[in-house]
Amino acid sequence: MDVGTVRALGSPDGQALLRSLPPYDEASVIGLQERLRREGHPPELVAAALTQQRLRARAVAKFGEFATDMLYTPDGLEQASRLEVAATHAGRFYNASLATVHDLGCGIGSDAVAMSALGVTVRGVDIDPVTAAVADTNLRPWPDSRAREGMAEEFEAPRDPLRSRVGVWLDPARRVPGHTGRHGRIKRVFRLDEIRPTWEFVLQVATAVPATGAKLSPSMPHDAVPLGAEAQWTSFGGEVLECAVWWGPLAYTPGRTARILGPNTAPVEVDEQMCEPDPPLVQSATSIGAWLYEPDRAVTQAGLLGAVTAATLGSEVERGLGYVLSDAEVDIPFARRYAVLESMPFTVKTLRAWLGQHGVTGLTIKKRGVRLDDDQLRRELRIGRKAGDGAQATVILTRVAGRQTVLVVDPA
């Protein structure tokens, strides 16, 4: 797809063609393509429209009912902020009463669209001309917001950004163009010194424009969070999607925070003020409490496990593993609670004997801090992935006080 094709898809005729397409069905693509060509549609436009049909079907998971109102590129869809996360970003800029936000590295415009919908004018740029054209098309309901081809490094800050109510949103590239992994996807980078534009440039922009935010990898190092800024790790449905760093009026709670999102659930936020300064550790593998708490991964990634130990009066199984054991039965919205039914030192022989003794034929295995291949372990345990007709069990393989341990648990 080139820029001309994007503009054709965004035209009234192109939009009419897209609206006329049935729901995506891989089995009917060839027949649909032939029919559209017979009707006189240009081959390149038909191919692009069918690609959009396929991408829109995938986009529903990120954008819900709004998926059919946007254009996509394959990489742009994969990298775009999902609707709930984009709305969170946009809310910060809106609450700061900003008139204009420069979206540097706007991608297909998911964040720009969310900001524009709240009345914030967006000036988007993207280094890829097709991606910029897609973003500009997606912004068509808001004529004051536009996207163009350009480099983030060309941005020039206004002399008085506060008076002019200007903000900046950066989404540095975390992928290496032209390099793909073994599954054919563009190779990702996780180190802060590998992003483009550079971390140094991001810091320069944040110095020049106080109302600056940047979308970064969940692997953001804790010691790299700038003084006075807020670094927020966000998860959706248990998957950590990003770490966004906020400066100036966009920073609500300086330091590390976590935001937990999910379908049909209210957002939950955790911050350092909720944490014990030095979370206790389980002192012995024999002093295992009645309950195990598994924090949301955003909480773990943000290094806020102390909020779980504080809320449950519990202790970490071992530093950095992310499990908390406690005798207290507490419902907290940022951790899942399991009843600990039994514990034992971990060996394959011991666990296999326990499974046989209790007639277990269906086994869920969770592990952290223990390196094992699931398939190999199941072969050694002589238990497959199917439920079977016997008892079901969930086991957690982890280290407790330095000792490899099996915890048989039941989700509360």
Coordinates of C-alpha atoms in Angstrom, one line a residue:
M1 CA 0.0 0.0 0.0
D2 CA 1.3 3.4 -0.9
V3 CA 0.2 6.9 0.0
G4 CA -2.1 7.2 -3.0
T5 CA -3.9 4.1 -2.1
V6 CA -4.4 5.3 1.5
R7 CA -5.9 8.5 0.2
A8 CA -8.1 6.5 -2.2
L9 CA -9.4 4.4 0.7
G10 CA -10.1 7.5 2.7
S11 CA -12.1 9.1 -0.1
P12 CA -15.9 8.9 -0.2
D13 CA -15.8 6.1 -2.8
G14 CA -13.1 4.2 -0.9
Q15 CA -15.1 4.5 2.3
A16 CA -18.2 3.3 0.5
L17 CA -16.3 0.3 -0.8
L18 CA -15.1 -0.6 2.7
R19 CA -18.5 -0.3 4.2
S20 CA -19.9 -2.6 1.5
L21 CA -17.6 -5.4 2.5
P22 CA -19.0 -8.3 4.5
P23 CA -17.4 -9.5 7.7
Y24 CA -14.0 -11.0 7.0
D25 CA -14.0 -14.7 6.0
E26 CA -10.8 -16.1 4.7
A27 CA -12.6 -18.8 2.7
S28 CA -14.5 -16.2 0.6
V29 CA -11.7 -13.7 -0.1
I30 CA -10.8 -14.9 -3.6
G31 CA -14.5 -14.9 -4.7
L32 CA -15.0 -11.5 -3.2
Q33 CA -11.9 -10.1 -4.9
E34 CA -13.0 -11.4 -8.3
R35 CA -16.5 -9.9 -7.8
L36 CA -15.1 -6.5 -6.9
R37 CA -12.9 -6.4 -9.9
R38 CA -15.8 -7.3 -12.2
E39 CA -17.7 -4.4 -10.7
G40 CA -14.9 -2.1 -12.0
H41 CA -12.9 -1.4 -8.9
P42 CA -9.1 -1.0 -9.6
P43 CA -7.1 -4.1 -8.6
E44 CA -4.8 -2.2 -6.3
L45 CA -7.8 -0.6 -4.5
V46 CA -9.5 -4.0 -4.2
A47 CA -6.4 -5.6 -2.7
A48 CA -6.0 -2.7 -0.2
A49 CA -9.6 -2.8 0.8
L50 CA -9.5 -6.6 1.4
T51 CA -6.4 -6.1 3.5
Q52 CA -8.3 -3.5 5.5
Q53 CA -11.2 -6.0 5.9
R54 CA -8.8 -8.5 7.4
L55 CA -7.0 -6.0 9.6
R56 CA -10.3 -4.6 10.9
A57 CA -11.4 -8.0 12.0
R58 CA -8.2 -8.2 14.0
A59 CA -8.6 -4.7 15.3
V60 CA -11.8 -5.4 17.1
A61 CA -9.8 -6.9 20.0
K62 CA -8.1 -3.5 20.5
F63 CA -10.7 -1.0 19.4
G64 CA -14.1 -2.8 19.8
E65 CA -16.9 -1.2 17.9
F66 CA -14.6 1.7 16.7
A67 CA -12.4 -0.8 14.7
T68 CA -14.4 -0.2 11.5
D69 CA -13.9 3.5 11.6
M70 CA -10.1 3.4 11.1
L71 CA -7.5 2.3 8.6
Y72 CA -4.5 0.2 9.5
T73 CA -1.1 -1.1 8.5
P74 CA -0.1 -4.6 9.9
D75 CA 2.7 -3.2 12.0
G76 CA 0.8 -0.1 13.0
L77 CA -2.1 -2.2 14.3
E78 CA 0.3 -4.4 16.3
Q79 CA 2.0 -1.3 17.9
A80 CA -1.1 0.9 18.4
S81 CA -2.3 1.6 21.9
R82 CA -5.5 -0.3 22.6
L83 CA -8.6 1.8 23.1
E84 CA -8.6 1.7 26.9
V85 CA -4.9 2.6 27.2
A86 CA -5.2 5.4 24.6
A87 CA -8.1 6.8 26.5
T88 CA -5.9 6.8 29.6
H89 CA -3.1 8.7 27.8
A90 CA -5.6 11.2 26.3
G91 CA -7.2 11.9 29.7
R92 CA -3.9 13.1 31.1
F93 CA -3.5 15.7 28.3
Y94 CA -7.1 16.7 28.6
N95 CA -7.0 17.1 32.4
A96 CA -3.9 19.3 32.0
S97 CA -6.0 21.7 29.8
L98 CA -3.7 21.5 26.9
A99 CA -4.8 23.0 23.6
T100 CA -2.3 21.3 21.3
V101 CA -0.3 18.1 21.6
H102 CA 2.6 17.2 19.3
D103 CA 2.4 13.4 18.8
L104 CA 6.0 12.5 17.7
G105 CA 5.9 9.0 16.3
C106 CA 2.1 8.9 16.0
G107 CA 1.9 5.5 14.2
I108 CA -1.6 4.9 12.8
G109 CA -2.9 7.6 15.2
S110 CA -4.7 5.6 18.0
D111 CA -3.5 8.0 20.7
A112 CA -4.1 11.0 18.4
V113 CA -7.6 9.9 17.8
A114 CA -8.3 9.5 21.5
M115 CA -6.9 13.0 22.2
S116 CA -8.8 14.6 19.4
A117 CA -12.1 13.1 20.6
L118 CA -11.5 15.0 23.9
G119 CA -11.1 18.2 22.1
V120 CA -7.3 18.4 22.1
T121 CA -5.8 19.4 18.7
V122 CA -3.0 17.0 17.6
R123 CA 0.0 17.6 15.4
G124 CA 1.2 14.1 14.5
V125 CA 4.3 13.1 12.7
D126 CA 5.6 9.7 11.7
I127 CA 8.8 8.8 9.7
D128 CA 6.9 6.4 7.5
P129 CA 4.9 8.2 4.8
V130 CA 2.2 5.5 4.5
T131 CA 1.8 5.3 8.3
A132 CA 1.5 9.1 8.5
A133 CA -1.1 9.0 5.7
V134 CA -3.1 6.4 7.5
A135 CA -3.0 8.4 10.7
D136 CA -4.1 11.6 8.9
T137 CA -7.0 9.6 7.4
N138 CA -8.0 8.3 10.8
L139 CA -8.1 11.9 12.1
R140 CA -10.5 13.1 9.4
P141 CA -13.5 13.6 11.8
W142 CA -11.4 16.3 13.6
P143 CA -10.2 18.7 10.9
D144 CA -7.9 20.6 13.2
S145 CA -5.9 17.5 14.0
R146 CA -3.5 16.4 11.3
A147 CA -0.6 13.9 10.8
R148 CA 2.2 14.2 8.3
E149 CA 5.5 12.5 7.3
G150 CA 8.4 13.8 9.4
M151 CA 11.0 13.0 12.0
A152 CA 10.5 13.4 15.7
E153 CA 13.9 15.0 16.0
E154 CA 12.7 17.9 13.8
F155 CA 10.4 19.1 16.5
E156 CA 11.0 22.6 17.8
A157 CA 9.5 23.5 21.1
P158 CA 7.6 26.8 21.5
R159 CA 9.3 29.5 23.5
D160 CA 6.6 29.4 26.2
P161 CA 4.9 26.0 26.1
L162 CA 2.9 26.6 29.3
R163 CA 1.4 29.9 28.1
S164 CA 0.6 28.3 24.7
R165 CA -0.8 25.2 26.4
V166 CA 1.3 22.8 24.4
G167 CA 2.2 19.2 25.2
V168 CA 4.2 16.5 23.6
W169 CA 3.6 12.7 23.4
L170 CA 6.4 10.5 22.2
D171 CA 6.2 6.9 21.1
P172 CA 9.9 6.0 20.3
A173 CA 10.3 3.0 18.0
R174 CA 11.2 -0.2 19.8
R175 CA 11.5 -2.3 16.7
V176 CA 14.4 -2.7 14.2
P177 CA 13.2 -2.0 10.6
G178 CA 14.4 -4.7 8.2
H179 CA 15.1 -7.3 10.9
T180 CA 12.7 -10.0 11.7
G181 CA 12.6 -12.7 14.3
R182 CA 12.1 -16.4 13.8
H183 CA 8.3 -15.9 13.6
G184 CA 8.6 -13.3 10.8
R185 CA 7.8 -10.3 13.1
I186 CA 9.9 -7.2 13.2
K187 CA 12.6 -7.6 15.8
R188 CA 11.9 -5.7 19.1
V189 CA 14.4 -3.9 21.2
F190 CA 14.1 -3.7 25.0
R191 CA 17.1 -1.6 26.1
L192 CA 16.5 2.1 26.7
D193 CA 19.6 3.0 24.7
E194 CA 18.3 1.3 21.6
I195 CA 15.0 3.2 21.1
R196 CA 14.6 5.8 18.3
P197 CA 14.4 8.7 18.8
T198 CA 16.9 8.3 21.6
W199 CA 16.2 8.5 25.4
E200 CA 18.4 11.6 25.5
F201 CA 16.1 13.3 22.9
V202 CA 13.1 12.3 25.0
L203 CA 14.7 13.9 28.1
Q204 CA 15.5 17.1 26.1
V205 CA 11.9 17.4 24.9
A206 CA 10.7 16.9 28.5
T207 CA 13.0 19.7 29.7
A208 CA 11.8 22.1 26.9
V209 CA 8.1 21.2 27.3
P210 CA 7.0 20.4 30.8
A211 CA 3.8 18.6 29.7
T212 CA 5.5 15.6 28.1
G213 CA 4.7 11.9 28.1
A214 CA 6.5 9.0 26.5
K215 CA 5.4 5.4 25.8
L216 CA 8.2 3.0 26.6
S217 CA 8.7 -0.7 27.0
P218 CA 7.5 -2.6 30.2
S219 CA 11.2 -3.4 30.7
M220 CA 11.9 0.2 31.6
P221 CA 14.6 0.1 34.4
H222 CA 13.4 1.5 37.7
D223 CA 16.6 3.5 38.2
A224 CA 16.1 5.3 34.9
V225 CA 12.8 7.0 36.0
P226 CA 13.6 10.7 36.0
L227 CA 13.3 12.6 39.3
G228 CA 9.9 14.1 39.7
A229 CA 8.4 12.1 36.8
E230 CA 5.8 9.3 37.1
A231 CA 6.5 6.0 35.4
Q232 CA 3.3 4.0 35.1
W233 CA 3.2 0.3 34.1
T234 CA -0.1 -0.6 32.5
S235 CA -1.6 -4.0 32.1
F236 CA -4.8 -5.2 30.3
G237 CA -6.2 -8.6 31.2
G238 CA -3.0 -9.5 33.0
E239 CA -0.6 -8.6 30.1
V240 CA 1.7 -5.7 30.7
L241 CA 1.5 -3.5 27.7
E242 CA 3.8 -0.5 28.4
C243 CA 5.5 1.8 30.8
A244 CA 4.5 5.4 30.2
V245 CA 6.6 8.2 31.7
W246 CA 4.9 11.5 32.5
W247 CA 6.5 14.8 33.4
G248 CA 5.2 18.1 34.7
P249 CA 1.4 18.6 34.9
L250 CA 0.9 15.1 33.4
A251 CA 2.5 13.3 36.4
Y252 CA -0.1 12.6 39.0
T253 CA 2.0 10.6 41.4
P254 CA 5.8 11.0 41.0
G255 CA 7.6 7.7 41.2
R256 CA 6.5 4.2 40.1
T257 CA 2.9 3.4 39.7
A258 CA 0.8 0.6 38.2
R259 CA -2.5 0.8 36.4
I260 CA -4.6 -2.4 35.9
L261 CA -7.2 -2.5 33.2
G262 CA -9.5 -5.3 32.1
P263 CA -12.7 -5.9 30.2
N264 CA -15.8 -4.6 32.0
T265 CA -13.8 -3.7 35.2
A266 CA -12.9 -0.4 36.7
P267 CA -9.2 0.7 36.6
V268 CA -7.1 -0.1 39.6
E269 CA -4.0 1.9 40.5
V270 CA -1.1 1.1 42.8
D271 CA 1.7 3.4 43.9
E272 CA 4.7 3.5 46.1
Q273 CA 2.8 5.1 49.0
M274 CA 0.9 1.9 49.3
C275 CA 4.0 -0.2 49.7
E276 CA 6.0 -1.4 52.7
P277 CA 9.5 0.1 52.4
D278 CA 11.2 -3.3 52.9
P279 CA 8.8 -6.2 52.2
P280 CA 9.5 -9.2 54.5
L281 CA 10.6 -12.6 53.2
V282 CA 9.3 -16.0 54.2
Q283 CA 12.0 -17.2 56.6
S284 CA 11.4 -21.0 56.2
A285 CA 9.9 -23.3 53.8
T286 CA 8.0 -24.8 56.7
S287 CA 6.3 -21.5 57.6
I288 CA 3.9 -21.3 54.6
G289 CA 0.7 -19.4 55.2
A290 CA -2.8 -20.5 54.3
W291 CA -3.0 -18.1 51.3
L292 CA -0.9 -17.3 48.3
Y293 CA -1.3 -14.0 46.4
E294 CA -0.3 -13.5 42.8
P295 CA 0.0 -9.8 42.0
D296 CA -1.0 -8.4 38.6
R297 CA 2.0 -8.4 36.4
A298 CA 1.9 -4.6 36.2
V299 CA 2.4 -4.4 39.9
T300 CA 5.3 -6.9 39.8
Q301 CA 6.9 -5.1 36.8
A302 CA 6.7 -1.7 38.6
G303 CA 8.4 -3.2 41.7
L304 CA 5.3 -2.6 43.9
L305 CA 5.1 -6.0 45.6
G306 CA 5.3 -4.2 48.9
A307 CA 1.7 -3.1 48.3
V308 CA 0.6 -6.7 48.4
T309 CA 2.6 -7.6 51.5
A310 CA 1.3 -4.5 53.2
A311 CA -2.3 -5.3 52.3
T312 CA -2.1 -8.9 53.3
L313 CA 0.4 -8.8 56.2
G314 CA 2.3 -11.3 54.1
S315 CA 5.8 -12.2 53.0
E316 CA 7.5 -12.7 49.7
V317 CA 8.4 -16.3 48.9
E318 CA 11.8 -15.1 47.7
R319 CA 13.0 -11.7 46.5
G320 CA 11.9 -10.9 43.0
L321 CA 9.6 -13.9 42.4
G322 CA 6.4 -12.0 42.8
Y323 CA 4.4 -14.4 45.1
V324 CA 3.3 -13.5 48.5
L325 CA 2.3 -16.0 51.3
S326 CA 0.0 -15.0 54.2
D327 CA -2.3 -16.3 56.9
A328 CA -4.7 -13.4 56.2
E329 CA -7.7 -13.9 53.9
V330 CA -8.0 -10.5 52.1
D331 CA -9.6 -9.4 48.9
I332 CA -7.4 -7.0 47.0
P333 CA -8.1 -5.8 43.4
F334 CA -4.5 -6.0 42.3
A335 CA -3.7 -9.6 43.2
R336 CA -5.3 -13.0 42.8
R337 CA -5.7 -15.1 45.9
Y338 CA -5.2 -18.9 46.1
A339 CA -5.9 -21.2 49.0
V340 CA -2.8 -23.2 49.8
L341 CA -4.0 -26.8 50.2
E342 CA -0.6 -28.5 50.6
S343 CA 3.1 -27.9 50.2
M344 CA 6.1 -30.1 49.7
P345 CA 9.7 -30.0 48.5
F346 CA 9.8 -30.2 44.8
T347 CA 11.1 -33.3 43.1
V348 CA 9.5 -35.1 40.1
K349 CA 9.2 -38.3 42.1
T350 CA 7.5 -36.6 45.0
L351 CA 5.0 -34.7 42.9
R352 CA 4.3 -37.8 40.7
A353 CA 3.5 -39.8 43.8
W354 CA 1.2 -37.1 45.2
L355 CA -0.7 -36.9 41.9
G356 CA -1.2 -40.7 41.8
Q357 CA -2.2 -40.8 45.4
H358 CA -4.9 -38.2 44.8
G359 CA -6.1 -39.5 41.5
V360 CA -5.2 -36.3 39.6
T361 CA -5.6 -36.6 35.8
G362 CA -5.9 -32.9 35.0
L363 CA -3.1 -30.6 36.1
T364 CA -2.5 -26.8 35.7
I365 CA 1.2 -25.9 36.2
K366 CA 2.3 -22.5 37.2
K367 CA 5.9 -21.8 37.8
R368 CA 8.2 -18.9 38.8
G369 CA 11.8 -19.1 39.8
V370 CA 12.0 -22.8 38.6
R371 CA 13.4 -23.5 35.1
L372 CA 11.5 -26.4 33.6
D373 CA 10.1 -27.4 30.3
D374 CA 6.4 -28.0 30.7
D375 CA 6.2 -30.8 28.2
Q376 CA 9.2 -32.6 29.6
L377 CA 7.9 -32.2 33.1
R378 CA 4.5 -33.6 32.1
R379 CA 6.2 -36.6 30.5
E380 CA 8.1 -37.3 33.7
L381 CA 5.0 -36.8 35.7
R382 CA 3.1 -39.1 33.3
I383 CA 0.2 -36.6 33.0
G384 CA -0.9 -35.0 29.8
R385 CA -2.6 -31.6 29.0
K386 CA -6.1 -33.0 28.8
A387 CA -8.3 -33.0 31.9
G388 CA -9.0 -36.7 31.9
D389 CA -11.8 -38.2 34.1
G390 CA -10.1 -37.9 37.5
A391 CA -9.4 -35.1 39.9
Q392 CA -8.1 -31.7 38.8
A393 CA -5.3 -29.8 40.5
T394 CA -3.3 -26.6 40.3
V395 CA 0.3 -26.6 41.4
I396 CA 2.7 -23.7 41.7
L397 CA 6.4 -24.6 41.4
T398 CA 8.6 -21.9 42.9
R399 CA 11.3 -21.2 45.5
V400 CA 10.3 -20.6 49.1
A401 CA 13.1 -19.3 51.3
G402 CA 15.6 -20.6 48.8
R403 CA 14.1 -24.1 48.5
Q404 CA 12.3 -25.5 45.4
T405 CA 8.8 -26.1 46.5
V406 CA 5.5 -27.4 45.2
L407 CA 2.4 -25.5 46.4
V408 CA -0.9 -27.2 45.7
V409 CA -3.4 -24.4 45.5
D410 CA -7.1 -23.6 44.8
P411 CA -8.2 -20.3 43.2
A412 CA -10.3 -18.5 45.8

